[in-house]
Coordinates of N, CA and C in Angstrom, one line a residue:
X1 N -11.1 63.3 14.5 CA -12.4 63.5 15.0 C -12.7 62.6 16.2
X2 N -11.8 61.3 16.2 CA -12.3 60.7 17.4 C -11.5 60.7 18.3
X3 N -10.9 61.4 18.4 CA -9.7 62.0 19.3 C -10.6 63.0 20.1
X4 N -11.0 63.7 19.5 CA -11.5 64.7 19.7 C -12.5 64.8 21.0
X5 N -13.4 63.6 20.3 CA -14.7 62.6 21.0 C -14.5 62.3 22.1
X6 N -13.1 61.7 21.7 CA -13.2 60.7 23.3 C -12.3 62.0 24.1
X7 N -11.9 63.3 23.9 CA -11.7 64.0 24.9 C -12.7 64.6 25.5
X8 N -13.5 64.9 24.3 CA -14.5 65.4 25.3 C -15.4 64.4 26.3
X9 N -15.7 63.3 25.9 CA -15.8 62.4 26.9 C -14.9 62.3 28.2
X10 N -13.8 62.2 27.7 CA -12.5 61.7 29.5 C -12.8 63.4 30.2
X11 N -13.5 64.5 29.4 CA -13.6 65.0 30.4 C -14.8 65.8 30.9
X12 N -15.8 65.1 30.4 CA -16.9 64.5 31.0 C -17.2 64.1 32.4
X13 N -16.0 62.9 31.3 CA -16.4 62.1 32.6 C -15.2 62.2 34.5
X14 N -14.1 63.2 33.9 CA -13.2 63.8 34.9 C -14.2 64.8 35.5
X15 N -14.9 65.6 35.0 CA -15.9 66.8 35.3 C -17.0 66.0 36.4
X16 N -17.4 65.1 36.1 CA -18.3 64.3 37.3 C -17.2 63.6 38.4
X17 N -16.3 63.0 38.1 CA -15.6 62.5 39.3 C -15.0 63.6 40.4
X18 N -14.7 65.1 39.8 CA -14.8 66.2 40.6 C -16.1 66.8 41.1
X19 N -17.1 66.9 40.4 CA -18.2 66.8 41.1 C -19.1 66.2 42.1
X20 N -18.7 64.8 42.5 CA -19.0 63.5 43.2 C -18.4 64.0 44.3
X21 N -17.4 64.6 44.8 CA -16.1 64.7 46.2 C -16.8 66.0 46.5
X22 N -18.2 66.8 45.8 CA -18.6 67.9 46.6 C -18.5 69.2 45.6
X23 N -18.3 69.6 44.9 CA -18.7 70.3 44.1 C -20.0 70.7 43.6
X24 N -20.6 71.2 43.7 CA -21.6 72.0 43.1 C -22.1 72.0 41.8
X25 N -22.9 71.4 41.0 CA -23.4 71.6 39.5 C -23.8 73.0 39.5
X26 N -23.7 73.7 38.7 CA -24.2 74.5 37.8 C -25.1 74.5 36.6
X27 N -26.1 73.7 36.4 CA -26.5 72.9 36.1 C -27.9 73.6 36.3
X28 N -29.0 73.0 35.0 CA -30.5 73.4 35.8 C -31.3 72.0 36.4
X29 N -30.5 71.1 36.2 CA -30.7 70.4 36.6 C -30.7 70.1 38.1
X30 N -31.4 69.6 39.3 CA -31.5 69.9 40.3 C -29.9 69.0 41.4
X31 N -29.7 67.7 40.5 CA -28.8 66.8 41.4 C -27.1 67.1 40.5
X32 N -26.7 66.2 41.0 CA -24.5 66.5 41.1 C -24.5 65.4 39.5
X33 N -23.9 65.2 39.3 CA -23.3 64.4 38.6 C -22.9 63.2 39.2
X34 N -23.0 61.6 39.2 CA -22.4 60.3 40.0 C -21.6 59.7 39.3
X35 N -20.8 58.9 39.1 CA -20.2 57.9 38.6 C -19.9 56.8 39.5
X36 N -19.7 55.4 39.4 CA -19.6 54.1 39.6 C -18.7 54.0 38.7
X37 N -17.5 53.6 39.7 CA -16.2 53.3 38.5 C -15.8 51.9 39.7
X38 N -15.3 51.0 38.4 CA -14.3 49.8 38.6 C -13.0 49.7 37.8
X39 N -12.1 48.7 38.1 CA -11.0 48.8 37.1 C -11.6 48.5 35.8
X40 N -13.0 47.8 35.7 CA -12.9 47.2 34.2 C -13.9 48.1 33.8
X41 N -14.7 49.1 34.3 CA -15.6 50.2 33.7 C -16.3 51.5 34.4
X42 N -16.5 52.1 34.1 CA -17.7 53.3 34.7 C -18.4 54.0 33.9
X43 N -19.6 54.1 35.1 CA -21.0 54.6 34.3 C -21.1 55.9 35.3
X44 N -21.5 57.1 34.2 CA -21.3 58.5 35.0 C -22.8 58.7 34.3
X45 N -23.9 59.3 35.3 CA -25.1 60.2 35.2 C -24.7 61.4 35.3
X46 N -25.2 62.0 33.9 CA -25.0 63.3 34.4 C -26.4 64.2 34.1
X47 N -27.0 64.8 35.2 CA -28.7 65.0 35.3 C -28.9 66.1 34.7
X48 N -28.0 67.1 33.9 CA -27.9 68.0 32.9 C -28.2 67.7 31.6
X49 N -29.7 66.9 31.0 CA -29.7 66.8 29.9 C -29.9 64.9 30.1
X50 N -29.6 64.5 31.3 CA -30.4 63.2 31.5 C -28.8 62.1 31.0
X51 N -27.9 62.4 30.5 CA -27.1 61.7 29.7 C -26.8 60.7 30.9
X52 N -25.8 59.4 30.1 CA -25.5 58.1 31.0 C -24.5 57.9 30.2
X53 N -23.4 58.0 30.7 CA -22.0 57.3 29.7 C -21.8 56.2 30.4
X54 N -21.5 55.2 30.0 CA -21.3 53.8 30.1 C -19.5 53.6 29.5
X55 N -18.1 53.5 30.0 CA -17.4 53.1 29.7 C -16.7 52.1 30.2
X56 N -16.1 50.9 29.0 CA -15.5 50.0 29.1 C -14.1 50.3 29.0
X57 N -13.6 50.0 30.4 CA -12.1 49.9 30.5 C -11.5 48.6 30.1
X58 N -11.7 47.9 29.8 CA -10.6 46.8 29.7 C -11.7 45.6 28.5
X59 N -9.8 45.2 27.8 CA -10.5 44.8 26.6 C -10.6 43.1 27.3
X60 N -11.4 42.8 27.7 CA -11.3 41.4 28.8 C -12.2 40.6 27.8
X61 N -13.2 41.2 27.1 CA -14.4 39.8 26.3 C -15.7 40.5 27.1
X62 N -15.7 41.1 28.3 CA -17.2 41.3 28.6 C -17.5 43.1 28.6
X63 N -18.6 42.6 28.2 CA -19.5 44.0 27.9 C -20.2 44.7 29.4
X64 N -19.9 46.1 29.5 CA -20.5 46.9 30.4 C -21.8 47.4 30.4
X65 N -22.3 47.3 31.1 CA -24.0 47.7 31.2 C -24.3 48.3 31.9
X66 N -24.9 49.5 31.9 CA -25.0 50.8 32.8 C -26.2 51.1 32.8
X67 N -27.3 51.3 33.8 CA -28.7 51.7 34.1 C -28.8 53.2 35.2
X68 N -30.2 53.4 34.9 CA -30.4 54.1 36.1 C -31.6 54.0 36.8
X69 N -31.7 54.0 37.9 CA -32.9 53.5 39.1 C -33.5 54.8 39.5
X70 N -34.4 54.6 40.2 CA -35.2 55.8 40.8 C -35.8 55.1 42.4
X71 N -35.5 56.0 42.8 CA -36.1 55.3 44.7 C -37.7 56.0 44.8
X72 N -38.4 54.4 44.8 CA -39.9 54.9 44.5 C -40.3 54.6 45.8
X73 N -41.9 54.9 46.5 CA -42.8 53.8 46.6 C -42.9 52.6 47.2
X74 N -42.7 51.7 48.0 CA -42.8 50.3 47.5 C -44.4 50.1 47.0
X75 N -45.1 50.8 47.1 CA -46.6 50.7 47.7 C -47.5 51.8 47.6
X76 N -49.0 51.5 47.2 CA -49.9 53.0 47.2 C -49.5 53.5 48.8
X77 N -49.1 53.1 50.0 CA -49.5 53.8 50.8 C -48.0 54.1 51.3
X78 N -47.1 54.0 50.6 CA -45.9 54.3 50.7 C -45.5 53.6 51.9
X79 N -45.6 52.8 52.1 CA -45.0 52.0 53.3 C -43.3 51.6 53.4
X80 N -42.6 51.8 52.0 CA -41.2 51.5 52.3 C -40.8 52.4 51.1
X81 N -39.8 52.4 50.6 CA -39.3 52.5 49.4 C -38.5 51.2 48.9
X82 N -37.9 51.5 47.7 CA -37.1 50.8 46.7 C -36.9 51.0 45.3
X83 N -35.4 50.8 44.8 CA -35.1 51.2 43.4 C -35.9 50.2 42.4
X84 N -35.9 51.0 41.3 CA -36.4 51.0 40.4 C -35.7 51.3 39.1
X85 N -35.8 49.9 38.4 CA -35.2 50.6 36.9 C -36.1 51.5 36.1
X86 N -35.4 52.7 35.2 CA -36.2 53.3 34.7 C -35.9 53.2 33.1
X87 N -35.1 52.3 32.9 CA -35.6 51.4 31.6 C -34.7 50.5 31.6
X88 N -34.3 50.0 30.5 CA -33.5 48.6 30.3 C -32.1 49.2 30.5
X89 N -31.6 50.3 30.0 CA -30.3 50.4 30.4 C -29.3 50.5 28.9
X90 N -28.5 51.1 29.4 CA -27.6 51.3 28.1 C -25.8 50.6 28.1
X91 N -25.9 49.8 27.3 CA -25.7 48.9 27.1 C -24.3 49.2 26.2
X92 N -23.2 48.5 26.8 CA -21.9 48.4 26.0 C -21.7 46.8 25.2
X93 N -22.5 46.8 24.3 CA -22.4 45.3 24.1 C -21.1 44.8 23.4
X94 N -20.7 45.3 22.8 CA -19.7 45.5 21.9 C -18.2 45.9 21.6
X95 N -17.9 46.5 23.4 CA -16.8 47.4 23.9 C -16.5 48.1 22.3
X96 N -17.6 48.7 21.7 CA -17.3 50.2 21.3 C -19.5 51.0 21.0
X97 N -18.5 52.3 21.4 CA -19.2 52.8 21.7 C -20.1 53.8 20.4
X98 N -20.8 54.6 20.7 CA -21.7 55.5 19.6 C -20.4 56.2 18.7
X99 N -19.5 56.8 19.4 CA -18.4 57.4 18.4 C -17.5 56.8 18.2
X100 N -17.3 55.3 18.0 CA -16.3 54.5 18.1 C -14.8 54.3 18.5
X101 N -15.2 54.8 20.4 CA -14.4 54.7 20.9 C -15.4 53.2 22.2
X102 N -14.7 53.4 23.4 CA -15.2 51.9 24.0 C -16.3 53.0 25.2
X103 N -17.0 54.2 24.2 CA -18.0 54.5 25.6 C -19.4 55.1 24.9
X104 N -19.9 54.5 25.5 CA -21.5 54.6 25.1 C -22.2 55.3 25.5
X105 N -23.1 56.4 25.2 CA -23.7 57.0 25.9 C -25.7 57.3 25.3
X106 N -26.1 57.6 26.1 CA -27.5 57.3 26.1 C -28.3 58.5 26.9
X107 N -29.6 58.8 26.0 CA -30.1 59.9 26.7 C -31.4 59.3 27.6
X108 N -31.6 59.1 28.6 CA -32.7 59.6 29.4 C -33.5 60.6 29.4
X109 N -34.6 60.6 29.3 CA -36.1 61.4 29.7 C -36.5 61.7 30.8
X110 N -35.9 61.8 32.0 CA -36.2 61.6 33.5 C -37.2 63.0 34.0
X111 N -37.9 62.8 34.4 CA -38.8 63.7 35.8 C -37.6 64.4 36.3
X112 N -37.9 65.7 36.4 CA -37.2 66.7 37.5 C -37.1 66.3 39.1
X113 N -36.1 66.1 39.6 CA -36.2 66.1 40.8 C -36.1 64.3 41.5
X114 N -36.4 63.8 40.9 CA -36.3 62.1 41.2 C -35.0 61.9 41.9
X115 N -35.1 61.1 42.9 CA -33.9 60.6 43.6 C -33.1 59.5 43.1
X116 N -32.2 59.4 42.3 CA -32.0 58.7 41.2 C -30.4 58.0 41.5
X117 N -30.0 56.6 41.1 CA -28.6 56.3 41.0 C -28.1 55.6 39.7
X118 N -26.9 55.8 39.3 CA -26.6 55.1 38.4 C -25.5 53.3 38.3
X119 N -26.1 52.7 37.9 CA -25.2 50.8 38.5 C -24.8 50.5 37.2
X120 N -23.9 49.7 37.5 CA -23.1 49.3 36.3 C -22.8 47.7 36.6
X121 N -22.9 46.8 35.6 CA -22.2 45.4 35.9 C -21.5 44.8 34.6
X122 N -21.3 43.7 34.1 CA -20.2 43.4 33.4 C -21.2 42.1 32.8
X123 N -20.8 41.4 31.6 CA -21.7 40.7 31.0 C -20.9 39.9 29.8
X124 N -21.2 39.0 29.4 CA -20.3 38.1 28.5 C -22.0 37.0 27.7
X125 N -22.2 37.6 26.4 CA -22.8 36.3 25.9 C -24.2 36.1 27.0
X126 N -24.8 37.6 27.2 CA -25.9 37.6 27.4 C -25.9 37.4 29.4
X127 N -24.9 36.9 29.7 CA -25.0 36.4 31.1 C -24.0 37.6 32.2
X128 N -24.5 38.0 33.1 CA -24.3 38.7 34.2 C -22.7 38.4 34.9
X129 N -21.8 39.1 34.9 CA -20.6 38.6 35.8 C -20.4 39.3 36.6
X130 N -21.4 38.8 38.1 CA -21.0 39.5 39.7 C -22.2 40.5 39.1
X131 N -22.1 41.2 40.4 CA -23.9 42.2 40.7 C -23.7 43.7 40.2
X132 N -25.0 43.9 39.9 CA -25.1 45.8 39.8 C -24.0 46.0 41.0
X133 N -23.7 47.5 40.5 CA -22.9 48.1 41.6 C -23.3 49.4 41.4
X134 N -23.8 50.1 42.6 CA -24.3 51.7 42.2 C -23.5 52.7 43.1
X135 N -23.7 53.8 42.2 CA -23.4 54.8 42.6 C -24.1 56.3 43.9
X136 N -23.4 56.4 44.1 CA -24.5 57.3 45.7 C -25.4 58.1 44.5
X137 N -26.6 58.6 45.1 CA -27.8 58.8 44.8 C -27.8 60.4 44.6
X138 N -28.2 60.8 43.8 CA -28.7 62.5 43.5 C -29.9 62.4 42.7
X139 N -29.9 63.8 42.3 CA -31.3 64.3 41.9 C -31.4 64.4 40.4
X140 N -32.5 64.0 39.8 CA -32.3 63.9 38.0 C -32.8 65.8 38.2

């Protein structure tokens, strides 16, 4: 069964990294699919149902953390923009995940249409190692 899991996950999350290079969702959702990949993890949005996989590539000691932003506003009179977390973020604290493989995944509630990205960074014992890193921007 978790064989199973984690294939449908790797191709998930293969199905968004072909969608990122230009592909077209099919999707009622209005934006592409993103991912943010490093050697030690990636976090793939996928705006079909709001999902956020979070996976941990490498068994190193630190935990992957994957969010997603929304480009607001700065201001009532809209004078600039800037991202925005749209909540805490889903969280690989444990390098394993919901089906007990090393990938996490998390549902979002997001607004139709929002200009949205997904970041990922790396974490040990509560503390931050190196910055968000995000992914180019689509539509929830």
């Amino acid at each position: 069964m978790k064989l199973k899991r984690l294939a449908h996950v790797g191709l998930a999350l293969a199905a968004s990294a072909i969608m990122v290079v230009g592909a077209e969702s099919s999707a009622a959702a209005s934006g592409s699919n993103v991912t943010i990949s490093k050697s030690w993890g990636s976090t793939t949005f996928i705006p079909d149902g709001d999902w956020l996989y979070v996976h941990d590539l490498d068994a190193d000691g630190y935990a992957v953390h994957g969010k997603i932003q929304s480009y607001v506003c700065a201001n009532a009179a809209c004078d600039g923009m800037h991202w925005v977390d749209l909540r805490t973020g889903c969280n690989d604290n444990t390098s394993i995940g919901d089906d007990g493989t090393e990938v996490r995944r998390c549902n979002y509630d997001i607004s139709e249409n929002l200009t949205v990205h997904a970041c990922q960074v790396r974490s040990k014992d509560g503390v931050l190692n190196g910055d968000w890193v995000c992914s180019a921007s689509t539509k929830s």
